Coordinates of C-alpha atoms in Angstrom, one line a residue:
X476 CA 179.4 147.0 32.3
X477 CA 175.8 146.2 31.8
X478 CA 174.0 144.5 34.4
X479 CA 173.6 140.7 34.4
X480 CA 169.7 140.2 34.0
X481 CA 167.5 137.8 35.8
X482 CA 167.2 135.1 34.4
X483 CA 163.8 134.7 36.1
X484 CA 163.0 137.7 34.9
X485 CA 159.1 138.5 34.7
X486 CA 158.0 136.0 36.9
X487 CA 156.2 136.6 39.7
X488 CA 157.2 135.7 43.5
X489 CA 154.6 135.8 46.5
X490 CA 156.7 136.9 49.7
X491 CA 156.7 134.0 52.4
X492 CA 153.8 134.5 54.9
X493 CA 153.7 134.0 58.6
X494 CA 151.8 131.1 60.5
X495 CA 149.1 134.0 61.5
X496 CA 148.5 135.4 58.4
X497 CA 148.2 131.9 56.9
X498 CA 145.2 131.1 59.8
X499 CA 143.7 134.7 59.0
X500 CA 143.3 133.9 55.2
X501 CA 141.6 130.7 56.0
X502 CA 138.7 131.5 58.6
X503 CA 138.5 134.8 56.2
X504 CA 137.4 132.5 53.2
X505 CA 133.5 131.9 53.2
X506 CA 132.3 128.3 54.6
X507 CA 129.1 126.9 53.0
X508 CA 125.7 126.7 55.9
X509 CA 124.8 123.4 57.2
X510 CA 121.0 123.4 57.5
X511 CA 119.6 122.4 60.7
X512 CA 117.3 119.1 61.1
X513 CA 113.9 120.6 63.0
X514 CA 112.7 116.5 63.8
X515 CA 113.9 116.9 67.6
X516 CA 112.1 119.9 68.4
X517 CA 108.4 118.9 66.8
X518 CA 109.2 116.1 68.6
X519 CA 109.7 117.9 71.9
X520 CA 106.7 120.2 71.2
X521 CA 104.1 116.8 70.4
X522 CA 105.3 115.5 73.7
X523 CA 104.5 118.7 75.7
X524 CA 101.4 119.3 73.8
X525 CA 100.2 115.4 74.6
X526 CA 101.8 115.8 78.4
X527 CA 99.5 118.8 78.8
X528 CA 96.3 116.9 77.1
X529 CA 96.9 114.3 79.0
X530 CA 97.2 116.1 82.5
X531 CA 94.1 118.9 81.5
X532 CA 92.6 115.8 80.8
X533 CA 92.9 113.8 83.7
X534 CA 91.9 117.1 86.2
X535 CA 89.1 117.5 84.4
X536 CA 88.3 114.0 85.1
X537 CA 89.2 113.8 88.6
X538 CA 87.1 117.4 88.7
X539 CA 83.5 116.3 87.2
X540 CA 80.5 116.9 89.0
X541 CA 78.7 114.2 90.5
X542 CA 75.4 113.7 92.3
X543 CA 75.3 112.7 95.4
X544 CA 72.7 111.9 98.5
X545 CA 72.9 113.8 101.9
X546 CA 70.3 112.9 104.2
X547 CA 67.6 112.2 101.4
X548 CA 68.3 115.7 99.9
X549 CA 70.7 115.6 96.2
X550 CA 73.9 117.4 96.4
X551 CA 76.5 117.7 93.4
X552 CA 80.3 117.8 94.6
X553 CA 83.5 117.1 92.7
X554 CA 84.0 113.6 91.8
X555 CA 87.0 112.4 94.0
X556 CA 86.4 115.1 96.7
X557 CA 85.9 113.2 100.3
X558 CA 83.2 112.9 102.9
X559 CA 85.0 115.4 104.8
X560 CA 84.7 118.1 102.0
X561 CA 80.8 117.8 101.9
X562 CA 80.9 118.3 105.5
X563 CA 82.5 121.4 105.7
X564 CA 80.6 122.8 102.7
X565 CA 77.1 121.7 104.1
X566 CA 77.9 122.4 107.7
X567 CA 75.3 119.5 109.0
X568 CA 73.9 119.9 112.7
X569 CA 75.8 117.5 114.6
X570 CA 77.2 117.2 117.9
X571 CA 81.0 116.9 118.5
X572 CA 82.4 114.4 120.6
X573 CA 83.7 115.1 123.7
X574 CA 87.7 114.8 125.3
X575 CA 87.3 111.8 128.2
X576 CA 89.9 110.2 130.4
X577 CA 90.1 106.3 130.3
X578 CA 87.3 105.6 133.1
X579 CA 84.7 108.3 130.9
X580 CA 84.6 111.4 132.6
X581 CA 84.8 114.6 130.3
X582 CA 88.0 116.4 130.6
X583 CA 86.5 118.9 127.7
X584 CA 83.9 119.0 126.4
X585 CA 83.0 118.9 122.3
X586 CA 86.9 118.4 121.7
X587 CA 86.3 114.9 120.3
X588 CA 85.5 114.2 116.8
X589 CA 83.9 116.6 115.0
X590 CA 81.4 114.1 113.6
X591 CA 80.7 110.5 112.4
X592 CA 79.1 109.8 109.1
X593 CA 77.5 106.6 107.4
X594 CA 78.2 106.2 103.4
X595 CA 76.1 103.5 101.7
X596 CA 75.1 101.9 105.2
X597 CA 78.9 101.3 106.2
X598 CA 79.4 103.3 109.5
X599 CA 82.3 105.2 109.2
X600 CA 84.7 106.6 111.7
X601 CA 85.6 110.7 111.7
X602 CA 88.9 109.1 110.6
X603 CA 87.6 106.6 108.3
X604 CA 85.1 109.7 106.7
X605 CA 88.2 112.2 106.0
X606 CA 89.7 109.7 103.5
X607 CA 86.8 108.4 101.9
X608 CA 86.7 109.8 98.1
X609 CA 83.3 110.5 96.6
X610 CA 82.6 108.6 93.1
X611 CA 79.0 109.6 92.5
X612 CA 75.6 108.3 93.6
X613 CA 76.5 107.3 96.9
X614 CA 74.0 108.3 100.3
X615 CA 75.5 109.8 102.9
X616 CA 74.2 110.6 106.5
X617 CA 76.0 112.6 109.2
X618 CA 75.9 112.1 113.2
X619 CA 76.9 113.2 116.1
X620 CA 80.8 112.7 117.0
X621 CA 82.7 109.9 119.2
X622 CA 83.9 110.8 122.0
X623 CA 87.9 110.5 122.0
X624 CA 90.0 109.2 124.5
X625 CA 92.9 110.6 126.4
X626 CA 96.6 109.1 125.3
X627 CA 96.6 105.8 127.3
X628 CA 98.4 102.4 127.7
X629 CA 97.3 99.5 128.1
X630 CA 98.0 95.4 129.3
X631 CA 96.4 92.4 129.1
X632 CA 95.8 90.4 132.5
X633 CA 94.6 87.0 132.8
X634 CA 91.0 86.6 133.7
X635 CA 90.2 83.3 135.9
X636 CA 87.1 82.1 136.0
X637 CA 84.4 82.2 138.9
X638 CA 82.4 79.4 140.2
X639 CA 78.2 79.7 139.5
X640 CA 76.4 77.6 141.6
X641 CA 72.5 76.9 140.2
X642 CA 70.1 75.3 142.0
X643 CA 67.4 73.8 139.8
X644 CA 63.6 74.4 140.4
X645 CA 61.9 72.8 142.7
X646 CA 65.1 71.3 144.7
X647 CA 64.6 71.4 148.3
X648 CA 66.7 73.0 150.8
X649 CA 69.3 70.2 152.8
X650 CA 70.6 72.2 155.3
X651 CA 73.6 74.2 156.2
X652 CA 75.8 72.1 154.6
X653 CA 74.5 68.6 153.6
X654 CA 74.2 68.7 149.7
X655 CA 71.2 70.4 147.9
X656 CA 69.4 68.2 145.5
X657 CA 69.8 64.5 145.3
X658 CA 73.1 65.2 143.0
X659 CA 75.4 67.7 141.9
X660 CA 77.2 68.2 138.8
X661 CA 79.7 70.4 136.7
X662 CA 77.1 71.0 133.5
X663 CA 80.6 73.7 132.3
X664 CA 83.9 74.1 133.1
X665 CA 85.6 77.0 133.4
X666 CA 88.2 78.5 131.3
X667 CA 90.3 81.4 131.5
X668 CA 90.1 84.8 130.0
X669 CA 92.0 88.0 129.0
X670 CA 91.2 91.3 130.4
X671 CA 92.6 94.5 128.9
X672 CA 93.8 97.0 131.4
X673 CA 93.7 100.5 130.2
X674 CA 96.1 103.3 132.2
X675 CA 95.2 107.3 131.7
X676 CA 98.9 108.8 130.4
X677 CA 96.7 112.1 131.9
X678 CA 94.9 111.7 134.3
X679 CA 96.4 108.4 136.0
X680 CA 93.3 106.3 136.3
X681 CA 92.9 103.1 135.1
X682 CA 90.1 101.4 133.5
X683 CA 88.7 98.3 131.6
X684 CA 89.5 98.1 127.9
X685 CA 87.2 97.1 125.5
X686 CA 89.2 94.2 123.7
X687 CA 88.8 91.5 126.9
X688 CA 88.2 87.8 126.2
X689 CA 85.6 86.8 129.1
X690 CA 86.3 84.0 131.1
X691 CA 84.2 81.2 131.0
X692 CA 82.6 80.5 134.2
X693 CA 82.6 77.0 136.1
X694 CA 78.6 76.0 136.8
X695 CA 77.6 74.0 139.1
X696 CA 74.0 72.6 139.2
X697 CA 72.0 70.8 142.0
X698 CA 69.0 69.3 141.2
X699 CA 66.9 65.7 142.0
X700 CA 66.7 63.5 139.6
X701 CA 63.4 62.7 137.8
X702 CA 63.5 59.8 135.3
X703 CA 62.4 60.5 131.4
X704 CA 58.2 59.2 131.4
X705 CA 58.6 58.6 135.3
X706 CA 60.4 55.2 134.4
X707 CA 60.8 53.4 137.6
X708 CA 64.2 53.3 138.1
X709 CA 66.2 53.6 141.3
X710 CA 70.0 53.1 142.2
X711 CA 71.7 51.3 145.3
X712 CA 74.4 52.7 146.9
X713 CA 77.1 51.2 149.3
X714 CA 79.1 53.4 151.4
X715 CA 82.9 52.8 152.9
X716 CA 84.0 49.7 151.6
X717 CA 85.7 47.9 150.3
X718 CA 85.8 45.4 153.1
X719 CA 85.7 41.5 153.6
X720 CA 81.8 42.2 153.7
X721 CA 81.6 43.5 150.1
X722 CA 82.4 39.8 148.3
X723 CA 78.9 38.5 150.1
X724 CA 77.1 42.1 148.8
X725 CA 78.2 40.9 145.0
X726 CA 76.8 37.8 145.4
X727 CA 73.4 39.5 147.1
X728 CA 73.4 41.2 143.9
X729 CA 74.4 38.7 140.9
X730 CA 71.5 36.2 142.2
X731 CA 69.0 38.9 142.0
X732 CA 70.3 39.9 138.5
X733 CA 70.9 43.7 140.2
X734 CA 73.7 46.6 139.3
X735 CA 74.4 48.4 142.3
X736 CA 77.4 51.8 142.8
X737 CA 79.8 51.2 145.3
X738 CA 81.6 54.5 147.1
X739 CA 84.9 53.1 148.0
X740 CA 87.2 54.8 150.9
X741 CA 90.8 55.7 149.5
X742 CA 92.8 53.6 152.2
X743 CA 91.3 50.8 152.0
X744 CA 92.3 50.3 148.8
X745 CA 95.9 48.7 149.8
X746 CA 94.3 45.9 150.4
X747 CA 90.7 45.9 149.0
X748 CA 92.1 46.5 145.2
X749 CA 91.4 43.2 143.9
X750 CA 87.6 43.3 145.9
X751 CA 87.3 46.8 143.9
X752 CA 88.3 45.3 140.5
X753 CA 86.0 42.2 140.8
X754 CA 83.1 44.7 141.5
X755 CA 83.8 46.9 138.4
X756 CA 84.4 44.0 136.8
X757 CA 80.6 42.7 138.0
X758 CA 79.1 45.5 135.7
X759 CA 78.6 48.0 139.1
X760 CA 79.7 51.5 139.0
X761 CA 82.8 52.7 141.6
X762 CA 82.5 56.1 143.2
X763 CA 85.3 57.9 145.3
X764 CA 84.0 58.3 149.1
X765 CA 87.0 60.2 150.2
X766 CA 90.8 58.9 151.5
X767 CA 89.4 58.5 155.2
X768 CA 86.3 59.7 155.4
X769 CA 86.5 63.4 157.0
X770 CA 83.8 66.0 156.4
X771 CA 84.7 67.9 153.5
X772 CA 83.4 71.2 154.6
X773 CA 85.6 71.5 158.0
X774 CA 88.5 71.1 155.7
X775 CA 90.8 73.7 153.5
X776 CA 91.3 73.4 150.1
X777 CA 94.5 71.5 150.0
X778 CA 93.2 68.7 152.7
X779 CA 89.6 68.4 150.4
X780 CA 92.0 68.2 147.0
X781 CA 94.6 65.3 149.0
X782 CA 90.9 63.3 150.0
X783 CA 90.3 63.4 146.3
X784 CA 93.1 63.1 144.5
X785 CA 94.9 60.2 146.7
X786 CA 91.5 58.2 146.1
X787 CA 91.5 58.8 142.2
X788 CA 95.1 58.2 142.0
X789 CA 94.5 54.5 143.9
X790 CA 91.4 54.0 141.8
X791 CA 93.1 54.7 138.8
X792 CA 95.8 52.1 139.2
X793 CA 93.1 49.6 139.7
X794 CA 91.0 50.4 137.4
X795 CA 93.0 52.4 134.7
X796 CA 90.9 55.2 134.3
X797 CA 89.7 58.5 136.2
X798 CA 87.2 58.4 138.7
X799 CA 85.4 61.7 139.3
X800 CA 81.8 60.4 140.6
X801 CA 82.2 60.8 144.4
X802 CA 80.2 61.0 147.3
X803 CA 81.2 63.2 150.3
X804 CA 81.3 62.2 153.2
X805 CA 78.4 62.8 155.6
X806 CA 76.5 64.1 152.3
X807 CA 78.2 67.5 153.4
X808 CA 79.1 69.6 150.4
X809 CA 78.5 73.2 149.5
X810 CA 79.4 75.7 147.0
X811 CA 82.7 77.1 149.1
X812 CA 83.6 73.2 149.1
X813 CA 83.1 72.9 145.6
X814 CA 85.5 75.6 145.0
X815 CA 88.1 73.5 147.4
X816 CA 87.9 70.5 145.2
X817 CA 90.1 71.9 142.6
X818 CA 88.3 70.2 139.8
X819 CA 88.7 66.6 141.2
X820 CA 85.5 66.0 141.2
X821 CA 82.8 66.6 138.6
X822 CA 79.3 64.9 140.3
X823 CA 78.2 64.9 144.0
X824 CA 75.8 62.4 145.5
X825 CA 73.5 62.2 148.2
X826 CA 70.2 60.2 148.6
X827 CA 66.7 60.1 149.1
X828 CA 66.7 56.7 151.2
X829 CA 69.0 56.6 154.5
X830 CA 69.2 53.2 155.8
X831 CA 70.4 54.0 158.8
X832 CA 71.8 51.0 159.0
X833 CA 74.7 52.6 161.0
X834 CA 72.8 52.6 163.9
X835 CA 72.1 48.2 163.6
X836 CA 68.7 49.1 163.9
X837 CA 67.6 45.6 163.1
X838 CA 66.9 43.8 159.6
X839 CA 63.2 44.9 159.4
X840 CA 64.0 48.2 160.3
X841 CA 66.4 48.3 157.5
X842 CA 64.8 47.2 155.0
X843 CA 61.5 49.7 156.0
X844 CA 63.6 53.0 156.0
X845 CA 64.9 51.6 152.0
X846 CA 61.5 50.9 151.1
X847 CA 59.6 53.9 152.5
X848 CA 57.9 56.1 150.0
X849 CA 59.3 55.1 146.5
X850 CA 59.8 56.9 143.4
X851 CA 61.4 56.7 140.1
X852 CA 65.3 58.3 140.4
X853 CA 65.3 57.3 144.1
X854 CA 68.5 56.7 145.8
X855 CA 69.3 53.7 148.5
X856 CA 71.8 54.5 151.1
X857 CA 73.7 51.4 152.9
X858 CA 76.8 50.7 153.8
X859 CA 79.5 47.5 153.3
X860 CA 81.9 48.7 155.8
X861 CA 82.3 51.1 158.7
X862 CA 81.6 48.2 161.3
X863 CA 79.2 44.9 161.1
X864 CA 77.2 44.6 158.5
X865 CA 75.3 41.2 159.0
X866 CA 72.1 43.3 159.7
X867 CA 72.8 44.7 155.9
X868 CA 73.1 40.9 154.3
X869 CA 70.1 39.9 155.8
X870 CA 68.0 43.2 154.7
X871 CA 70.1 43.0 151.0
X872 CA 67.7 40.9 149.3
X873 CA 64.6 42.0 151.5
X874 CA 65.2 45.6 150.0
X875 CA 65.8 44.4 146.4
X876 CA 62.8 42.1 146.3
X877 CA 60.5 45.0 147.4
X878 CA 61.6 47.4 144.6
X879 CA 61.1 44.9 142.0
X880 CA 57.8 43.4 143.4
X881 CA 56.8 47.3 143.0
X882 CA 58.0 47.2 139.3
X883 CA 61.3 49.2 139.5
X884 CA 64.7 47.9 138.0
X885 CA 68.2 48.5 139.4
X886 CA 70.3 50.7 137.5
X887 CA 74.0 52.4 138.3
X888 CA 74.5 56.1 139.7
X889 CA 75.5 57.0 135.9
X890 CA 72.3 55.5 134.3
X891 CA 70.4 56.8 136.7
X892 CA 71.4 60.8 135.8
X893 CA 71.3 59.6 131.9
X894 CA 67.7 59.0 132.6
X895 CA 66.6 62.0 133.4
X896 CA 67.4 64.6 130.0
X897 CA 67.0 67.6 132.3
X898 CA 70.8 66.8 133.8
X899 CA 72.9 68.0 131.5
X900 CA 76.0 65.8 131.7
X901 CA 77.8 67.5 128.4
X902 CA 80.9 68.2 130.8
X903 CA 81.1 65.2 133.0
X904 CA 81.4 62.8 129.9
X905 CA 82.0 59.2 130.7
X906 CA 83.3 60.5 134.0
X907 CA 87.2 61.7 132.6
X908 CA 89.1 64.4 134.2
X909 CA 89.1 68.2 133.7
X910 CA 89.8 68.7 130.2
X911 CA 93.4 69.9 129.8
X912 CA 92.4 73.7 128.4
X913 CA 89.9 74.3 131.9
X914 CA 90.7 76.5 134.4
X915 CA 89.3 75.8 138.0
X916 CA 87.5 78.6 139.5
X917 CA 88.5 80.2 143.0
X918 CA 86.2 82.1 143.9
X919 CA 82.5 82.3 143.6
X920 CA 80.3 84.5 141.1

């Protein structure tokens, strides 16, 4: 029996292949070659090449040689090298500083800085010199080293102010105590200061620093007063009123047309205000003359500063404004009173003409020892209280008809001191308080 052929006979069957062989066949087959962009990489290699241009460049720069001045003499360093390069390449012959404590002693010697150099005519520092780049024509000079201070701290105290007391040429001498010079005044008032305090962290001394603000001293002048042209101007003065004499003085002095200073006693005022006012009211000047009339210099500070202040206060309710014009009692002031006034007073009085009219020497009498010897910027001494004064009323108008008969004219305490330019009255003003930012002084200079 034949066979029974294929009917697919001569065709041809590929044998099923496994997942492996499949993969094999394909990464076996040739893949075509991409070609690769080189734009990136020229890129890369511009950059670098400018980078380093740029970089060479900018050293060479910073590098040039420049032409500079040392001591007269050209030198040619690297532009942008400092003052502190040229000194070690030059090696100029200049003495180190040395190491000091706070008070200046030498602890060692030539340790300080090295040197000190001026650039252009600016001093500079060692410090100041290390930094300092060199551009090209500048002048240099080197010199010797600061000295440099040990590690310190330091504070700043407050600085008060000390009293100068000036006597002005020509002004003679009153005694132990009674005042110097027909008046007195505050030509400055003091102010306070700041003093820096420096404290060795090695050697434990302690020293000044240099960064104080001085105090301002409080000056005091004496001097007599001598009218502008020798005008012929004097002032009358009338001690320790007010009292129920004083109303008969004013009328003395508005018939004879005459502007006198009054020097009023603090305790009197109780009663004597409305006396006070009409006298200030009259065109005549008021001056303190203490509370109740002790001498100045046998007190202490606090019983000086309660004669003056009590009496300003008073005055000042009266009159509504500061009264700092005084006269001490007894004339008796000197420069360790002044310091006990605590700035309550700014001008001192005394006189040139003592009536002595304390003594009731008799009307003629009176009127002889106000009369005696006159001279432009002289000063009358009499008195409306401190006991009777009829001898006073009688000898008023005496006294004031011989001055004018002479060619002299009346004038206030104040006009008085404006006449004469020499007395500086800058700081006394119209006679206000111690300004607000003043320091009274404790002790003298």
């Amino acid at each position: 029996m034949a066979r029974k052929r294929n009917t697919h006979q001569g065709a041809h069957f590929a044998q099923p292949q496994s997942q492996s062989q499949s993969q094999f066949q394909q990464q076996a087959q040739p893949q075509p070659r991409r070609r690769r962009s080189k734009g990136p990489l020229v890129a890369i290699l511009v950059v670098l090449v400018l980078a380093g241009l740029g970089v060479g460049g900018f050293f060479l720069y910073t590098r040039l040689p420049v032409s500079v001045s040392l001591g007269g003499q050209q030198r040619t360093v690297f532009k942008n090298s400092t003052v502190n390069d040229l000194f070690q390449a030059e090696k100029p012959q200049v003495q180190p500083g040395d190491y000091v404590s706070v008070t200046g002693e030498v602890l060692k010697a030539d340790e300080g800085d090295p040197y000190s150099a001026t650039v252009n005519g600016t001093q500079l520092t060692y410090e100041q010199a290390k930094s300092r780049t060199l551009l090209g024509n500048e002048s240099i000079t080197f010199s010797d080293g600061a000295n440099v201070m040990e590690p310190h701290t330091s504070e700043v105290v407050d600085e008060q102010p000390k009293l100068e007391y000036r006597v002005a040429n020509g002004t003679a001498e009153k005694g132990d105590h009674v005042q110097q010079g027909v008046v007195q005044y505050v030509q400055q008032w003091g102010k306070a200061g700041k003093r820096e305090i420096l404290h060795g962290q090695e050697t434990g001394e302690t020293a000044a620093g240099g960064s104080d603000q001085p105090a301002q001293n409080c000056v005091i002048v004496a001097q007599n007063i001598h009218p502008d042209n020798d005008q012929k101007l004097v002032a009358l003065t009338f001690d320790d009123g007010p009292t129920y004499f004083t109303e008969p003085y004013l009328s003395i002095l508005d018939e004879k047309d005459v502007k006198a200073s009054f020097c009023v006693i603090g305790e009197q005022l109780a009663d004597g205000g409305p006396v006070v006012a009409q006298v200030a009211d009259a065109g005549h000047q008021i001056l303190s003359h203490s509370w109740d009339h002790q001498q100045y210099t046998a007190l202490d500070a606090e019983d000086v500063q309660a004669q003056l202040g009590d009496t300003s206060d008073a005055l000042r309710d009266i009159l509504g404004k500061d009264v700092m014009y005084a006269r001490p009692p007894y004339g008796d002031i000197d420069e360790e009173t002044w310091l006990k006034t605590g700035g309550l007073m700014s001008v001192s009085l005394y006189w040139t003409h003592d009536s002595l009219d304390w003594e009731r020497p008799g009307a003629d009498a009176i009127v002889q020892n106000c009369t005696i010897g006159m001279a432009p910027g002289s000063v009358i001494l009499m008195h409306d209280g401190g006991g009777d004064r009829n001898q006073d009323l009688e000898a008023l108008p005496r006294v004031i008809d011989a001055w004018k008969d002479a060619g002299y004219t009346f004038v206030t305490v104040e006009e008085l001191l404006k006449s004469d330019s020499s007395i500086d009255l800058s700081a006394v003003g119209n006679g206000s308080a111690m300004p607000e930012d003043a320091a009274w002084p404790t002790e003298l200079a």
